[in-house]
XYZ file of C-alpha atoms in Angstrom:
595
model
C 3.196 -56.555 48.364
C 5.158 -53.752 49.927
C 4.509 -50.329 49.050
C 7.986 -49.077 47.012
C 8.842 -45.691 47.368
C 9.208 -43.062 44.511
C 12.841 -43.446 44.168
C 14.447 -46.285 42.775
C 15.474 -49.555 44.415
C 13.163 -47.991 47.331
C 16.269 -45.391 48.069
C 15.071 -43.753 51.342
C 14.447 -40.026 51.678
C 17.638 -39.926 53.984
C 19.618 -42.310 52.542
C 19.441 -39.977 48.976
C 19.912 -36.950 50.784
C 23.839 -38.582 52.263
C 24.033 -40.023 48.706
C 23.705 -36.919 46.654
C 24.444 -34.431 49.460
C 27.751 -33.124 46.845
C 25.163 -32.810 44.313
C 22.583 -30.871 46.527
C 25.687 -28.808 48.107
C 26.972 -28.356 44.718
C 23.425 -27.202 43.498
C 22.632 -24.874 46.165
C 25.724 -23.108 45.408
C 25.144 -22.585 42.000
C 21.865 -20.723 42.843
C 23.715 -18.809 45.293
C 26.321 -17.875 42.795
C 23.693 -17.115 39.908
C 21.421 -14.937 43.036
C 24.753 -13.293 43.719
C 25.378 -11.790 39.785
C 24.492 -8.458 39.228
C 22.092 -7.749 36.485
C 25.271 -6.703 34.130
C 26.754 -9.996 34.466
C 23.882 -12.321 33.902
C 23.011 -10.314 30.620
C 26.371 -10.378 29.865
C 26.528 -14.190 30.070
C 23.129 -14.643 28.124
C 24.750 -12.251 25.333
C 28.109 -13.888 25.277
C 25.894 -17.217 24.194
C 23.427 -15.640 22.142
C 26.440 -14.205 19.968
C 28.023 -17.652 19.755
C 24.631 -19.262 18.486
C 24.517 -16.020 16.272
C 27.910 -16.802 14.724
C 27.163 -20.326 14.100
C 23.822 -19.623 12.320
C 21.777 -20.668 14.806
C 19.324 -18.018 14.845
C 16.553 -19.171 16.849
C 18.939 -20.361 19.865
C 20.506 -16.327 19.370
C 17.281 -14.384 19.786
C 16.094 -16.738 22.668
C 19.561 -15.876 24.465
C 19.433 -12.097 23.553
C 15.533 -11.924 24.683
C 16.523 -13.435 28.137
C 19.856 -10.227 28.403
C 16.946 -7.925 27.052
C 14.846 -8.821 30.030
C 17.389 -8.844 32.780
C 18.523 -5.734 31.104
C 16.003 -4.010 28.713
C 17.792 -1.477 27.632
C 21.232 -3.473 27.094
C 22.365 -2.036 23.779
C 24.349 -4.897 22.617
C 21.231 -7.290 23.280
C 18.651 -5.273 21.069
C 21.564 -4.979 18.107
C 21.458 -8.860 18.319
C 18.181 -8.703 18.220
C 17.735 -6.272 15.405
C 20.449 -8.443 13.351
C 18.094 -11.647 13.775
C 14.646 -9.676 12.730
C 16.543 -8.623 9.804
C 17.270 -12.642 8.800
C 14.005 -13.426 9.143
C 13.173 -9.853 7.108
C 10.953 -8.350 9.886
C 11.915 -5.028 9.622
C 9.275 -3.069 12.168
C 10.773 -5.792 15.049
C 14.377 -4.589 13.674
C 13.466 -0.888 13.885
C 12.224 -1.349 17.204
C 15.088 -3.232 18.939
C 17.694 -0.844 16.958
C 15.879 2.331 18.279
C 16.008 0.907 22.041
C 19.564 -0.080 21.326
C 20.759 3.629 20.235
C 18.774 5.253 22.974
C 20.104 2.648 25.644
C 23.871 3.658 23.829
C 23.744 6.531 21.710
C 27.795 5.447 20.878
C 26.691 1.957 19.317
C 27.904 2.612 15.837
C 26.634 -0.608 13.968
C 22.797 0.330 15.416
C 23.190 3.697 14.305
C 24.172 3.198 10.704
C 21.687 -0.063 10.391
C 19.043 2.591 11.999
C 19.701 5.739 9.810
C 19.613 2.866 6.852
C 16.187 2.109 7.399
C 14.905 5.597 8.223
C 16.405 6.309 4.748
C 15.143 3.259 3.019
C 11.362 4.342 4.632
C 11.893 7.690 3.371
C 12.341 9.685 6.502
C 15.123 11.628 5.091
C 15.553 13.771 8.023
C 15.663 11.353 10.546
C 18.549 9.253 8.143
C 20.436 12.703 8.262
C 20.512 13.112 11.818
C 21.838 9.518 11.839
C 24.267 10.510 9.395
C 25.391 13.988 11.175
C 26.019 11.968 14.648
C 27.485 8.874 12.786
C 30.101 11.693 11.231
C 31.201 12.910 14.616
C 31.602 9.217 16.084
C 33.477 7.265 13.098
C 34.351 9.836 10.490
C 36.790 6.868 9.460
C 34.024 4.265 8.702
C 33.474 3.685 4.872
C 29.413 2.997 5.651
C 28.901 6.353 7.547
C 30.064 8.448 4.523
C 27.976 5.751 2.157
C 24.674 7.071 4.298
C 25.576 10.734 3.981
C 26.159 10.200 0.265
C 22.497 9.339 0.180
C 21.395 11.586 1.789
C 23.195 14.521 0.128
C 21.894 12.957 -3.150
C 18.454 12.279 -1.785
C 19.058 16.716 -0.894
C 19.349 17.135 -4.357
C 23.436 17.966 -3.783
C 24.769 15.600 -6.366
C 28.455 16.660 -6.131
C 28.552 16.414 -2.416
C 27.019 12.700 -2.711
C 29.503 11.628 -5.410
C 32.072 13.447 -2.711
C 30.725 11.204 -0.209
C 30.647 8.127 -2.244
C 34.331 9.343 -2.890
C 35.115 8.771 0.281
C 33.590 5.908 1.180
C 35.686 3.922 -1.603
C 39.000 5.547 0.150
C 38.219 3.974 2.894
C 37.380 0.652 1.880
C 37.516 -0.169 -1.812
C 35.830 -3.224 -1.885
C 33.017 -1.635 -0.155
C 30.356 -3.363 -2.532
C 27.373 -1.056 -2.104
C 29.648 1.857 -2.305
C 30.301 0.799 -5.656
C 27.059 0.224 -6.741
C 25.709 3.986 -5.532
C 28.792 5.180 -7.495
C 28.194 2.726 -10.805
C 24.629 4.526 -10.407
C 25.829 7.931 -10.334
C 27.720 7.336 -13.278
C 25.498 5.667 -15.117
C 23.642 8.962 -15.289
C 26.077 10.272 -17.420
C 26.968 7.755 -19.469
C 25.751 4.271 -19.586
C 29.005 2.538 -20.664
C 30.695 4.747 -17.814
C 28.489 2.800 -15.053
C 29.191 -0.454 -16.346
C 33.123 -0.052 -16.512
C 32.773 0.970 -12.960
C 31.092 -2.267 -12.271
C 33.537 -4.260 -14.659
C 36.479 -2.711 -12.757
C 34.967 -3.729 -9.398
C 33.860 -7.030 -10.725
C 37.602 -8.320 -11.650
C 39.181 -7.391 -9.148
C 36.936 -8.489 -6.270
C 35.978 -12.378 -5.479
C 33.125 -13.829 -6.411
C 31.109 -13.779 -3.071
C 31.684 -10.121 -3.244
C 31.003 -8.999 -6.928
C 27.845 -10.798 -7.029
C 25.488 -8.255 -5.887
C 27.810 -6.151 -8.813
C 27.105 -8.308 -11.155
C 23.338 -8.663 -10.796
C 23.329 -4.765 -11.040
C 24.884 -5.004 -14.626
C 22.126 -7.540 -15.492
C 19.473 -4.432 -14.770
C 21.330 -1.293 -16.144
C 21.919 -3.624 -19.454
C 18.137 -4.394 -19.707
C 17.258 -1.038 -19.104
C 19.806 -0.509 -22.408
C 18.095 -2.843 -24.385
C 21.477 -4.768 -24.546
C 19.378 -7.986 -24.734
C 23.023 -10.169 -26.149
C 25.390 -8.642 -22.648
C 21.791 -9.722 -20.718
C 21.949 -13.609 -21.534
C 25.525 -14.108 -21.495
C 25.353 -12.239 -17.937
C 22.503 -14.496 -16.632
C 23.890 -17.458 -18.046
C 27.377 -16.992 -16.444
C 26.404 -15.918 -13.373
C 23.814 -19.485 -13.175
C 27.102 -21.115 -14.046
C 28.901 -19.670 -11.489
C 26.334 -20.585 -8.600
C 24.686 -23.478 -9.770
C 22.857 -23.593 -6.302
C 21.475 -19.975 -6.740
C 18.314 -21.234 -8.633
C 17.050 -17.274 -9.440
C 19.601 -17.238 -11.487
C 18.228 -19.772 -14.230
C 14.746 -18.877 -14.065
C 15.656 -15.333 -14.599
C 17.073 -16.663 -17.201
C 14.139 -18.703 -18.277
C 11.959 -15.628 -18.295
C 14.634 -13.610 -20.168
C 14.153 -16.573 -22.864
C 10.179 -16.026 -22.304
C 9.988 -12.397 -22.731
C 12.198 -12.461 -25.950
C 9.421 -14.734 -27.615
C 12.108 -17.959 -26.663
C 9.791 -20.150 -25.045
C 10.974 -23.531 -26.187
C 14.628 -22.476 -25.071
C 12.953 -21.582 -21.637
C 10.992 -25.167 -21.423
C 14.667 -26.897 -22.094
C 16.344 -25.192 -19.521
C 13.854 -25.543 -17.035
C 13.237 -29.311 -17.969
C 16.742 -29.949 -18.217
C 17.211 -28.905 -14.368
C 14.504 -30.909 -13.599
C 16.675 -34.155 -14.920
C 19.802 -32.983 -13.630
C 18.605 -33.822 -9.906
C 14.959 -35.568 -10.261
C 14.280 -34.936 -5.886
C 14.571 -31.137 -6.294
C 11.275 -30.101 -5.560
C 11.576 -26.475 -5.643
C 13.250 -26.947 -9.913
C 10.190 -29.119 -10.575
C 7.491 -27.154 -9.049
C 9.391 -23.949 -10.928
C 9.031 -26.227 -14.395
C 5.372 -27.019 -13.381
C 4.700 -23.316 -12.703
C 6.276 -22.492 -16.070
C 3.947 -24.803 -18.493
C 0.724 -23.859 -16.752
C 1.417 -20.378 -17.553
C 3.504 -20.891 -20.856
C 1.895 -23.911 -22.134
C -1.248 -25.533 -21.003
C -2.591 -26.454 -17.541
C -2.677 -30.279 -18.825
C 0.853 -30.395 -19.487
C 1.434 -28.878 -16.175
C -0.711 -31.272 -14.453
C 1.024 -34.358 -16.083
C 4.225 -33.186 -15.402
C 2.980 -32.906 -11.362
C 1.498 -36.187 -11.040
C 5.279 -37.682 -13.142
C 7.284 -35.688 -10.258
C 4.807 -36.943 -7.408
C 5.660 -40.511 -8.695
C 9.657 -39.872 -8.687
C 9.477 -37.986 -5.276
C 5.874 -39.988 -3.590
C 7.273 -38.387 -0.137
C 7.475 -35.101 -1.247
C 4.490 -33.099 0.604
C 5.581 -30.073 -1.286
C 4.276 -31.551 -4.785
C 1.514 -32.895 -3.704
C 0.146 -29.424 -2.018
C 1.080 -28.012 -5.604
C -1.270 -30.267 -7.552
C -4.322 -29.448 -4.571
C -3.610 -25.837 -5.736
C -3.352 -26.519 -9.175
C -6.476 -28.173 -9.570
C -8.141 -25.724 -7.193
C -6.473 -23.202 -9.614
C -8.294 -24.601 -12.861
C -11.802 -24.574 -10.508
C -11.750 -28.243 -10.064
C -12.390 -28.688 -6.112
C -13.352 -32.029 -5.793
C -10.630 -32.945 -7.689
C -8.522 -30.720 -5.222
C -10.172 -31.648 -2.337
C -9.136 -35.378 -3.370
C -5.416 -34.256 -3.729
C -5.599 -32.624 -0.696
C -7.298 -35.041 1.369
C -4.988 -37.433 0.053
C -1.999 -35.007 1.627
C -4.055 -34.651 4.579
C -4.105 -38.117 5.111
C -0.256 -39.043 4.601
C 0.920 -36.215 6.749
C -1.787 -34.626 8.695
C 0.534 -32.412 11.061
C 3.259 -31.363 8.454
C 3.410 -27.939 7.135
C 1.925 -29.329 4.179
C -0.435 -31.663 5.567
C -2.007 -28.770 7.634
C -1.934 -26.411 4.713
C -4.058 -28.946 2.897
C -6.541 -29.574 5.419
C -7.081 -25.638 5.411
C -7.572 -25.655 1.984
C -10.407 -28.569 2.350
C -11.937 -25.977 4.777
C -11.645 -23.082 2.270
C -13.493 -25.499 -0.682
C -16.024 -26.351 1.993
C -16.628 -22.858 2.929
C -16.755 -21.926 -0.489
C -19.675 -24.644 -1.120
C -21.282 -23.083 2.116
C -20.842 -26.168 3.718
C -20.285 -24.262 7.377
C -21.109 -26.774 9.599
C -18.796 -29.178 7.737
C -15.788 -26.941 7.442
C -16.386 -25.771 11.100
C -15.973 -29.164 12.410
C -12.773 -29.522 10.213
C -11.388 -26.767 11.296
C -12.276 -27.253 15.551
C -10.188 -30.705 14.513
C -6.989 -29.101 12.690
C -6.749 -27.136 16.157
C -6.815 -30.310 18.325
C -3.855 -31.198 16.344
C -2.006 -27.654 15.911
C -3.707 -25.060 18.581
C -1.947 -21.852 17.208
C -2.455 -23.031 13.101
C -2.811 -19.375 11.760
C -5.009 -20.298 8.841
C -7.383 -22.460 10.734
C -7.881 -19.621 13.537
C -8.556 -17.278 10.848
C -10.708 -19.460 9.451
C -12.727 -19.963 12.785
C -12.296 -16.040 13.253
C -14.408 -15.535 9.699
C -17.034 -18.060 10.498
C -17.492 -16.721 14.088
C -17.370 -13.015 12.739
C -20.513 -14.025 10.220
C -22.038 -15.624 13.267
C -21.909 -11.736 14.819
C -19.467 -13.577 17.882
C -17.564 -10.440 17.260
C -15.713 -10.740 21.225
C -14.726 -15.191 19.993
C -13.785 -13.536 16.591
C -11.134 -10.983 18.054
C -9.643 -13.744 20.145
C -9.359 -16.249 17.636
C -7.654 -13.181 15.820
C -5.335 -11.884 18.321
C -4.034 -15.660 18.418
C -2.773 -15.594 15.239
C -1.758 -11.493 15.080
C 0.661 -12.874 18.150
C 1.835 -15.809 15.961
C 2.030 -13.766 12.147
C 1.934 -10.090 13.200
C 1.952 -8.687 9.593
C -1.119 -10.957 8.232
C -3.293 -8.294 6.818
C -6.259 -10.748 6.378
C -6.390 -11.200 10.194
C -5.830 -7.402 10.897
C -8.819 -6.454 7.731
C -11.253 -8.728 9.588
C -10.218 -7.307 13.431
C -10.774 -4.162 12.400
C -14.558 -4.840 11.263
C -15.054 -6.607 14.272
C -13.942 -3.942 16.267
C -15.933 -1.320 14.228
C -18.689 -3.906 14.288
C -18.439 -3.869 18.036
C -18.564 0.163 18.000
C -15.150 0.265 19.321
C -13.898 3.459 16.671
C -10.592 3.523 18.366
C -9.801 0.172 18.460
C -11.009 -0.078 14.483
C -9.403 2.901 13.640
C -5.460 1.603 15.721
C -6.128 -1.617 13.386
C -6.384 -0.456 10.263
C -3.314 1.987 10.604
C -1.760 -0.817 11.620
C -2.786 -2.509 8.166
C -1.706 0.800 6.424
C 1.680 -0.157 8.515
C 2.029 -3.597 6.912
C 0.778 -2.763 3.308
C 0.809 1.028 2.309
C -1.312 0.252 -0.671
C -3.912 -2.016 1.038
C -7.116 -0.448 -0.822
C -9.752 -1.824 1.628
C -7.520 -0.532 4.823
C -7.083 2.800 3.416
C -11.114 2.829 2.758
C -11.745 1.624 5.489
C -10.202 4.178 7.363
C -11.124 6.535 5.713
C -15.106 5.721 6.504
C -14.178 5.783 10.037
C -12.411 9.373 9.937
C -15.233 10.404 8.121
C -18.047 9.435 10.498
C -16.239 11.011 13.140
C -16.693 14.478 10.862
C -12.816 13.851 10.490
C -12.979 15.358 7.206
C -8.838 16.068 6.559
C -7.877 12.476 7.639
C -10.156 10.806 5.518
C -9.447 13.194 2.255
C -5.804 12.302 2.903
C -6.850 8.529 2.697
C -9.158 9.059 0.023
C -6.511 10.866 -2.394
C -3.696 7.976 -1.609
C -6.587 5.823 -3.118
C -7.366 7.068 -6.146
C -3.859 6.910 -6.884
C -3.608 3.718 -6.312
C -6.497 3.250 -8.060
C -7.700 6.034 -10.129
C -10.714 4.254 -11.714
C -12.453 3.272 -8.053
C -15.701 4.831 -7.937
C -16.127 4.487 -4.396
C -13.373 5.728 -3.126
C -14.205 9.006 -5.648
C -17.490 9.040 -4.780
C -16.474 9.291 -0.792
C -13.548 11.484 -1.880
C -16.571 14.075 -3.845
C -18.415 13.646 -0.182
C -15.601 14.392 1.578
C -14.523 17.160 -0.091
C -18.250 18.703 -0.119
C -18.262 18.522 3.379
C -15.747 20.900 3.776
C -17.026 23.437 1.744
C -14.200 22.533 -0.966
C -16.679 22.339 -3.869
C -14.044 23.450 -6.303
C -11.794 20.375 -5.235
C -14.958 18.108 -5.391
C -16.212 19.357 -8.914
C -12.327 18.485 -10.033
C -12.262 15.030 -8.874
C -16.577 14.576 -10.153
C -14.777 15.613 -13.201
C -11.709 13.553 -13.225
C -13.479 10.553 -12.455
C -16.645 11.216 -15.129
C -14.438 11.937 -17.944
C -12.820 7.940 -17.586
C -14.393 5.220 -19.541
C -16.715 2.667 -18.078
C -17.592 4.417 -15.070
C -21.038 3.601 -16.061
C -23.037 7.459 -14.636
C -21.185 7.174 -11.529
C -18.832 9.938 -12.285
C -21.845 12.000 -13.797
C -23.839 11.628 -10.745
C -20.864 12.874 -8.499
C -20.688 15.686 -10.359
C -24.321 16.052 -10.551
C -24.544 16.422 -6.974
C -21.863 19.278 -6.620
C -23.023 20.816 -9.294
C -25.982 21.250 -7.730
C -24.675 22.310 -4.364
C -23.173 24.956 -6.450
C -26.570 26.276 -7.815
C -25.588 25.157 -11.266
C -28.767 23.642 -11.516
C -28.402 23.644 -15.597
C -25.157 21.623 -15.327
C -26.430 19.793 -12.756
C -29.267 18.618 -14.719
C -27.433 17.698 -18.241
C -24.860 15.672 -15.264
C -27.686 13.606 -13.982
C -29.014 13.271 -17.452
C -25.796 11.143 -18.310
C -26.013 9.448 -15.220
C -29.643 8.602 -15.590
C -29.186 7.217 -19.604
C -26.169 5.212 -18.008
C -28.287 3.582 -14.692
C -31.383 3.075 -16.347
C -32.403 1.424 -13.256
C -31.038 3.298 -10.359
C -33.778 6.339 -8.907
C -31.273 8.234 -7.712
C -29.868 10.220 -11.023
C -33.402 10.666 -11.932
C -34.382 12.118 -9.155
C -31.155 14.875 -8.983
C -32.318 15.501 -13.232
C -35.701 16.628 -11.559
C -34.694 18.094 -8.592
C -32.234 20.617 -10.958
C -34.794 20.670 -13.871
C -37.297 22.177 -10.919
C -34.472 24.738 -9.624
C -33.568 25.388 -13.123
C -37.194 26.792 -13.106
C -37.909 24.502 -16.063
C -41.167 22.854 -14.363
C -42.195 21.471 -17.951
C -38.751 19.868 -19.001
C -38.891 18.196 -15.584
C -42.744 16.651 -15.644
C -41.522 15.990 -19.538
C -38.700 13.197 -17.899
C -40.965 12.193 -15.234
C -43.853 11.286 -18.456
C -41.304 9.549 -20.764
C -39.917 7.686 -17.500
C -43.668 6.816 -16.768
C -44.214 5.484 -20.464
C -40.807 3.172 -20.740
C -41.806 2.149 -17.147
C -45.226 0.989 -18.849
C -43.644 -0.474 -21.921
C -41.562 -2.639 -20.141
C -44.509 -3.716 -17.971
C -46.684 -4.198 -20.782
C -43.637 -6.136 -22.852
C -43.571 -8.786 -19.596
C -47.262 -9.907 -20.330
């Protein structure tokens, strides 16, 4: 048989090349033309796309075009605006900062980046940096209603009222429609008078179109909660869910409103009446289910699943609900069943590969390892980059002490989620567990980044600056924590430690104090201050400390040993061998009361 060649109806090499030689010539130009662009042009071509895919919603399509103008130009101020526009759709507001910095500092004249950039700096707090904004904004477009809305804020944020109200003032003069101007002014009147806020917003409300009063009108559902106005509160919910029906907050704020006031049944019909109104809307149902498992009983909720899984069978969404229900009301083979099921039907779907991660969880949680290890190497045959099943891997390998597979397994998914704290918690052990400081130390400010109140970053953190004799850094830690958490007797134990370390025993008796004086801290407190008491030479009030601490840890050493210790200092040798004799008889009591 004769050997064909590799193009069709065995087309010879030459005989395609006189065939398609337009199409070659034709190519070959092209290449020359797009070789021949200057850098400006070709980013000015990939931005001229990325805005059209921008205007048409396509988002995705946008920030591909606007990454490749970024790279030809990196500094192209249009293309990092773009940029910065589609971070803020998908609400990833570090990537927005980022691009909207670059794009200022590539074009300090870009207007739009500077007010969305002084926006956020005054929205993080860093009021100075939002007034520079402001100042330069000023001198560029002293006509643009937004510019004088930041310096209002700013100016109030100052403490100058008048000049903010000014501001605000101004802002409406030069757009009176501007719909955050009018909320920042409804505010500011508000302060005076209540009723003088919400004819602001009335005002505003009938003369502007709906689209626009909206974000007006949800504002006069807070300010007449905060009044107690609970009558103006429904009728405001309930028009505004009649005037977007497709909005559903708007009816379960409702339904909560109802819940709150004691109305529960009226909540159940509104929510169940949704539910009938279009029987495939997952996301009403699973807001019904969510309402009788917490309002009702956990049966009820489950029936009411398992009814909606039988109207909608191909709705994934439901059945990952009733895995997580069950799971929920500590049923997991039950779950595991549900979930399997799921896994089963759609093993590649969001859903599907949610539930197979779950399996893995229940599995883990049994300390079936080997099983859920083996589930998990097969989810990532199927989906290589699944975030839950690398951090999954990442946790079992981290137990395993394959610290170096752990950190890869969780650098794949900080590159696919780069906010997910769990990953960045468990990095930064394995980087401390590696005795790489620095690295631990970069990780868990970068946790502190994503979640200012994360309680095990900040302690975390704080161990590390600590063990490094960095005694102010980890104080500063320490103190955000006990905020956060006033009655965590670790973190005031390390604070007490801290604190002692730099000769601040004043500072350390305060917080021993603060922290002994709260109920339930079970001697904790008492032996903190025990132990800077007694750094203090106040042996006496270092002994009646550890005596708390002691008659509240009847079986910890450690406060018995500080009440002798003091006792001995005190120069009370007797009251000291006293304790030590009526230790030594319980001790033999209880001995005696085993046999």
């Amino acid at each position: 048989m004769p050997r064909r060649s590799g193009f069709s109806r065995d087309l010879s090499l030459q005989e395609f090349g006189v065939k398609n030689g337009k199409y070659l010539a034709g190519l070959v130009a092209v290449l020359m033309l797009i070789a021949c662009a200057s850098p400006e042009e070709r980013a000015a071509e990939y931005l001229a796309k990325a805005q059209a895919f921008y205007d048409d919603g396509e988002y995705v399509k946008a920030k591909l075009e606007a990454q490749n103008a970024a790279q030809v130009e990196p500094k192209n101020s249009k293309a990092r605006y773009l940029l910065a526009l589609v971070a803020e759709k998908d609400e990833k507001y570090q990537e927005m900062f980022g691009h909207l910095m670059v794009a200022v500092d590539g074009d300090p004249t870009n207007v739009e980046a500077r007010i969305k950039l002084g926006t956020l700096y005054f929205l993080g707090q860093a009021w100075d940096e939002a007034a520079k904004q402001a100042t330069e904004l000023l001198k560029m477009a002293p006509d643009d209603a937004r510019v004088h809305l930041l310096q209002a804020r700013v100016l109030v944020q100052k403490g100058d009222r008048d000049g903010g109200i000014a501001e605000i003032e101004k802002s409406l003069a030069l757009d009176p429609d501007y719909a955050d101007a009018i909320i920042l002014k409804a505010a500011a009147d508000s302060m005076e008078s209540l009723d003088e806020g919400l004819k602001t917003l009335d005002t505003a409300i009938a003369r502007l179109p709906a689209d626009k009063s909206r974000p007006l009108r949800e504002l006069r559902v807070i300010m007449l909660s905060q009044a107690k106005r609970l009558d103006q509160v429904e009728t405001s919910l309930q028009s505004l869910a009649a005037d977007f029906p497709k909005e559903q907050s708007y009816q379960f704020q409702l339904a909560q409103f109802y819940t709150s006031q004691g109305r529960v049944d009226d909540a159940e019909r509104l929510l169940k009446g949704l539910t009938e109104r279009d029987p495939t809307d997952t996301d009403k149902q699973l807001g019904y289910v969510q309402f009788l498992a917490t309002q009702r009983d956990q049966d009820k909720a489950e029936a009411a699943l398992r009814e909606f899984i039988d109207q909608n069978p191909d709705a994934d969404k439901l059945r990952l609900a009733l895995g997580q229900l069950l799971e929920s009301r500590e049923r997991p083979d039950d779950a595991k069943l549900a979930y399997q099921g799921l896994a089963e039907r759609s093993p590649k779907s969001v859903e599907g590969l949610k539930a197979r991660g779950r399996i893995v969880a229940i599995e883990i949680r049994a300390g079936h390892l080997d099983v859920a290890g083996k589930l998990i190497e097969k989810i990532l045959v199927d989906a290589p980059d699944d975030p839950g099943a690398l951090l999954f891997r990442a946790g079992l390998r981290f137990q395993e002490k394959k610290f170096d597979d752990a950190i890869a397994d969780l650098r794949l998914v900080l590159r696919k989620e780069a906010d997910n704290e769990r990953a960045l918690l468990l990095l930064g052990q394995a980087y401390a567990q590696k005795g790489d400081l620095t690295l631990a130390k970069d990780t868990y400010r970068r946790v502190i980044e994503v979640n200012a109140k994360s309680e095990e970053g900040l302690q975390q953190l704080a161990v590390l600056h600590a063990m490094a004799g960095e005694y102010p850094e980890a104080e500063e830690l320490l103190r955000k924590l006990v905020v956060l958490k006033p009655d965590d007797a670790l973190a005031s134990g390390r604070l007490v430690e801290v604190l002692m370390a730099q000769g601040q025993a004043e500072k350390a008796e305060a917080e021993a104090r603060r922290f002994a004086a709260l109920s339930g801290q079970e001697g904790v407190g008492d032996f903190s201050l025990g132990r800077v008491l007694a750094q203090k030479k106040d042996y006496s009030g270092a002994a009646e400390a550890f005596r708390k601490s002691a008659a509240a840890r009847k079986n910890d050493p450690l406060p018995l040993e500080g009440l002798v210790r003091s006792l001995l200092a005190a120069g009370k040798p007797d009251d000291a061998i006293a304790v030590l004799n009526k230790e030594l008889n319980n001790s033999e009591n209880e001995l005696f009361a085993k046999f």
